[in-house]
PDB file of C-alpha atoms in Angstrom:
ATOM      1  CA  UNK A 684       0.000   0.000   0.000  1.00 51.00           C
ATOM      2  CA  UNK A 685       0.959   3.284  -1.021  1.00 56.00           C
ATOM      3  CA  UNK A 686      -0.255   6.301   1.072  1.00 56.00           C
ATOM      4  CA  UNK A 687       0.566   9.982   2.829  1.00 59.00           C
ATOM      5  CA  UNK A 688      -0.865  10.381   5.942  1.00 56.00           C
ATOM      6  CA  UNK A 689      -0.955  13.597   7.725  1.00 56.00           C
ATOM      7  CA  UNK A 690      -0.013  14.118  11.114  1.00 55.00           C
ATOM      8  CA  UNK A 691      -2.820  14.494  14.089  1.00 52.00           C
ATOM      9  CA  UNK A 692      -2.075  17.828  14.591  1.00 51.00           C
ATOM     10  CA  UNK A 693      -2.949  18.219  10.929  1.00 47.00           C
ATOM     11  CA  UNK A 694      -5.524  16.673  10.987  1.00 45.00           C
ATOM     12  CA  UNK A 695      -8.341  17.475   8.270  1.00 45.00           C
ATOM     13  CA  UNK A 696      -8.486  18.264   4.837  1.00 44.00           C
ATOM     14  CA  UNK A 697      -8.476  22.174   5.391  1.00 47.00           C
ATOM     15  CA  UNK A 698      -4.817  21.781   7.244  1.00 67.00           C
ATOM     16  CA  UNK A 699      -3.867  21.109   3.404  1.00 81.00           C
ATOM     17  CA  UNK A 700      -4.895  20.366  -0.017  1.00 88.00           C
ATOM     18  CA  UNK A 701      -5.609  17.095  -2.145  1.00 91.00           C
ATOM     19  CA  UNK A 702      -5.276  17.145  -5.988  1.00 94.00           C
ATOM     20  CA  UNK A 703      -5.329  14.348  -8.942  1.00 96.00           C
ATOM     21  CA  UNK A 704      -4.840  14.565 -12.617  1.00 96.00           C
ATOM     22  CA  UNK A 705      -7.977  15.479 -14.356  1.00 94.00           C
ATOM     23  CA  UNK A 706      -8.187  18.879 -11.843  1.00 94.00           C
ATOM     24  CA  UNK A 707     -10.057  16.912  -9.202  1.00 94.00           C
ATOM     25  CA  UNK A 708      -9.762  18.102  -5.787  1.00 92.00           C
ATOM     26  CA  UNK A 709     -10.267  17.628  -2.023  1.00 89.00           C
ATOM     27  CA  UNK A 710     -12.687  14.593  -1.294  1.00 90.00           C
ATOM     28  CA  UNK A 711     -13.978  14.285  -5.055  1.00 94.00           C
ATOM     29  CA  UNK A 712     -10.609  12.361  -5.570  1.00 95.00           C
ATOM     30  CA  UNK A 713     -12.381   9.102  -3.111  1.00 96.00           C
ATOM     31  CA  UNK A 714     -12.840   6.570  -5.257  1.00 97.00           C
ATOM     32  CA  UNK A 715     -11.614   8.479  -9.084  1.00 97.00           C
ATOM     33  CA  UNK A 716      -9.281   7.289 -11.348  1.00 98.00           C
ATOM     34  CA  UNK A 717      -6.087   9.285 -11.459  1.00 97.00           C
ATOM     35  CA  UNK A 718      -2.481   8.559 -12.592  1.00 96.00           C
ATOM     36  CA  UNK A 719      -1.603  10.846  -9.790  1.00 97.00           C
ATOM     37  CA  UNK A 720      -2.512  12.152  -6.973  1.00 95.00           C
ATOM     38  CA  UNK A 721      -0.658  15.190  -4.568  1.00 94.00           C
ATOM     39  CA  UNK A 722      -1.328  16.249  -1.135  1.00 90.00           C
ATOM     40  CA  UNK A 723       0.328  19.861  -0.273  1.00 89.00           C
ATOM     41  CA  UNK A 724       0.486  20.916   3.600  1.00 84.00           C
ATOM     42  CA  UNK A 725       2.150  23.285   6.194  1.00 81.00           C
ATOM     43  CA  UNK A 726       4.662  21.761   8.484  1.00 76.00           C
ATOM     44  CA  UNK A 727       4.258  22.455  12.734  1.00 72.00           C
ATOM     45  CA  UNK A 728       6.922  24.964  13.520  1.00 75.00           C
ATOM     46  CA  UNK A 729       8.110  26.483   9.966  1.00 77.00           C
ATOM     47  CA  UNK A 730       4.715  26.757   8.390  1.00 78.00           C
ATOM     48  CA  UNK A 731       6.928  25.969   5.254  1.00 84.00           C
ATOM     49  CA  UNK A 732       4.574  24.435   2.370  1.00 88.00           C
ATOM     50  CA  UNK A 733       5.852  21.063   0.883  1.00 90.00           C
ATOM     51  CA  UNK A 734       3.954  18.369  -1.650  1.00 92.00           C
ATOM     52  CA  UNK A 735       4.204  15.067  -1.555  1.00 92.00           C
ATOM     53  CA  UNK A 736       3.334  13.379  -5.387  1.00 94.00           C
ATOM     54  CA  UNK A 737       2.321   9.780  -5.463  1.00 95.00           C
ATOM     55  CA  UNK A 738       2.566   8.654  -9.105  1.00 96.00           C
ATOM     56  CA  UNK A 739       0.645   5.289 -10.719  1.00 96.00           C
ATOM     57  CA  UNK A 740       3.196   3.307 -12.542  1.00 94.00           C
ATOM     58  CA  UNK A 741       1.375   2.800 -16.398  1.00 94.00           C
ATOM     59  CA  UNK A 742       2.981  -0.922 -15.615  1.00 94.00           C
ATOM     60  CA  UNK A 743       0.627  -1.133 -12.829  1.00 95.00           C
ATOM     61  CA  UNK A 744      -2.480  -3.451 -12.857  1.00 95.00           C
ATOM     62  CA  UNK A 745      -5.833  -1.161 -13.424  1.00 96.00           C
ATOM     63  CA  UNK A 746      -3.584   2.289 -14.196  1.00 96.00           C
ATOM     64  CA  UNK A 747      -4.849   4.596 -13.970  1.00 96.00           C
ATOM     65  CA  UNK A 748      -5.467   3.359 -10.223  1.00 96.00           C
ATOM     66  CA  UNK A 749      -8.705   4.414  -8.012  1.00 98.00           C
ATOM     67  CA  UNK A 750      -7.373   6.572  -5.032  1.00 97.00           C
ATOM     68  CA  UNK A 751      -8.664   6.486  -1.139  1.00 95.00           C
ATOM     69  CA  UNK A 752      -8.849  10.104   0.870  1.00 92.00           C
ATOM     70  CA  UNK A 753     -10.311  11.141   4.119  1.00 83.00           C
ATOM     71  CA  UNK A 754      -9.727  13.767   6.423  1.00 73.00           C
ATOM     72  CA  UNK A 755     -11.400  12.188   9.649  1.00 71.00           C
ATOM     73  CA  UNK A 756      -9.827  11.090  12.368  1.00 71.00           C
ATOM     74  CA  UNK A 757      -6.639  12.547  10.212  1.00 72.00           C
ATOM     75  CA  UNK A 758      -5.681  13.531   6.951  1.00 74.00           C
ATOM     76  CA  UNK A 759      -4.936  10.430   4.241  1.00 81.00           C
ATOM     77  CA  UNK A 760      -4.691   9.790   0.423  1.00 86.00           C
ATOM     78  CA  UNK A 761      -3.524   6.425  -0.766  1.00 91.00           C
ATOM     79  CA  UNK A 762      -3.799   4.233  -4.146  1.00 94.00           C
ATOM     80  CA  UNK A 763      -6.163   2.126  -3.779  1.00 96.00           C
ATOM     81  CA  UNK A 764      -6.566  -0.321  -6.939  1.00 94.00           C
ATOM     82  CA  UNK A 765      -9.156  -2.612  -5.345  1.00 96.00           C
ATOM     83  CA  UNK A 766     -11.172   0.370  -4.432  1.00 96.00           C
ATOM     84  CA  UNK A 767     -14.480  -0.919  -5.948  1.00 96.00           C
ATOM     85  CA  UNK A 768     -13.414  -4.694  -6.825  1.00 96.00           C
ATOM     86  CA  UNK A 769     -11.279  -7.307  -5.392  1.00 96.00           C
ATOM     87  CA  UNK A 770      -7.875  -8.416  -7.335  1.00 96.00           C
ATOM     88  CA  UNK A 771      -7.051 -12.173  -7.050  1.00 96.00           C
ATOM     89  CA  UNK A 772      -4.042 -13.709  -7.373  1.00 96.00           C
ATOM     90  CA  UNK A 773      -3.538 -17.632  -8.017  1.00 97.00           C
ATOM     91  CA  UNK A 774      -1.229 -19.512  -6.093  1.00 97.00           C
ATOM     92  CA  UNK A 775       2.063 -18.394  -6.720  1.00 97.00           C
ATOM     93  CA  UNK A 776       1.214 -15.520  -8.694  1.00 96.00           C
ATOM     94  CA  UNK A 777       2.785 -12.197  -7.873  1.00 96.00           C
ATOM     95  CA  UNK A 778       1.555  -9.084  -8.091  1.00 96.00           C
ATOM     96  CA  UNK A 779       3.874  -5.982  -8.737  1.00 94.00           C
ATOM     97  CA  UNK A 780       3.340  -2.179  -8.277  1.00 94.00           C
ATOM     98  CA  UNK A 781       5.139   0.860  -8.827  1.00 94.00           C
ATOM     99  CA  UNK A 782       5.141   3.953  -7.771  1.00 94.00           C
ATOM    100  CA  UNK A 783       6.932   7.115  -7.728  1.00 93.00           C
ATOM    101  CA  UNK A 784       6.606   9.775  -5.429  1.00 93.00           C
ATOM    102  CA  UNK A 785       7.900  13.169  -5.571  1.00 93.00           C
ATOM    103  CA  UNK A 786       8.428  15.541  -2.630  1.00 93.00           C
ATOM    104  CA  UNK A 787       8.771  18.958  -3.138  1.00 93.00           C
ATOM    105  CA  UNK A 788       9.415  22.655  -1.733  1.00 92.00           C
ATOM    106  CA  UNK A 789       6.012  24.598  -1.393  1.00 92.00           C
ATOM    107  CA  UNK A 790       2.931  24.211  -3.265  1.00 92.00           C
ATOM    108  CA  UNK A 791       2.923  22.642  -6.520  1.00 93.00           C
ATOM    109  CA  UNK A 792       0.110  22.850  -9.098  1.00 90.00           C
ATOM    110  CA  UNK A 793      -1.547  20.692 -11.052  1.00 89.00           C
ATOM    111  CA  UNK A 794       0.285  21.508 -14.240  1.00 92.00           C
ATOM    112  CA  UNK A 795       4.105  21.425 -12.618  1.00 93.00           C
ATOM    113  CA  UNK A 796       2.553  18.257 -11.488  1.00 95.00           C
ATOM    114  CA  UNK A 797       1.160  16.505 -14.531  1.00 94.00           C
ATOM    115  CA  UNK A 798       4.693  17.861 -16.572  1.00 93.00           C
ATOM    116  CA  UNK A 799       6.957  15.475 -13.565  1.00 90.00           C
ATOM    117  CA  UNK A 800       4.093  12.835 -13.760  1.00 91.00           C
ATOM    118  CA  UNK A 801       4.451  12.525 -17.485  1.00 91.00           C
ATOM    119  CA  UNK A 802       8.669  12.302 -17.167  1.00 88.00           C
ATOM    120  CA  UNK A 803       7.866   9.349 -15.150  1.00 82.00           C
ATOM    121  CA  UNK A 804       5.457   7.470 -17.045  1.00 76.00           C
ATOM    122  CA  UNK A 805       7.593   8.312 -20.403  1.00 69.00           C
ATOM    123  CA  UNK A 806      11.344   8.414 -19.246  1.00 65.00           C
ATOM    124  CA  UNK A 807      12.928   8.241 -22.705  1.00 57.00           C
TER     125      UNK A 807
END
């Protein structure tokens, strides 16, 4: 499992902002298909901004993956590819996932975003 969770203190939604590709936002990411999704806060004591990127692999079974968020009892955005429908695996099969994730200085936007989302999914 792949997932940010924000600190206690942080707790809620409003203590920072969820985005995916496609310009969703906030909680109408639950559940939508996404081949990223970014979650942009304020630290305790510097009140710095930093994001935190977590990018679907295009390898990845059901890319672009379904993605979990809540903001109660604290803030949390994960991938979440059996969202809506289980995944089964035979006996001995493996399953593989990838994912990048990108942390970065202040507040990125949605287009800074999709332009380091894209270098991933096409490195050449």
């Amino acid at each position: 499992m792949t997932c940010v969770r924000v600190a206690a203190a942080d707790a809620g939604l409003g203590a920072g902002k969820i985005q995916a590709a496609g310009a969703l936002e906030g909680p109408d990411v639950m559940g939508r298909r996404a081949s990223w999704l970014a979650f942009s806060g304020r630290h305790d004591t510097s009140l710095a901004t930093s994001t935190v990127v977590l990018v679907d692999d295009p390898g990845n079974p059901r890319h672009p993956t379904q993605w979990f968020v809540r903001e109660d009892p604290y803030a949390c955005a994960g991938a979440a590819f059996t969202f809506d429908r289980p995944y089964v695996l035979e006996p001995g099969e493996r399953l593989r996932q990838r994912y990048r994730v990108i942390v970065a200085c202040g507040e990125l936007e949605g287009d800074r975003i999709e332009e380091r989302a894209a270098r991933y999914a096409s490195p050449d």
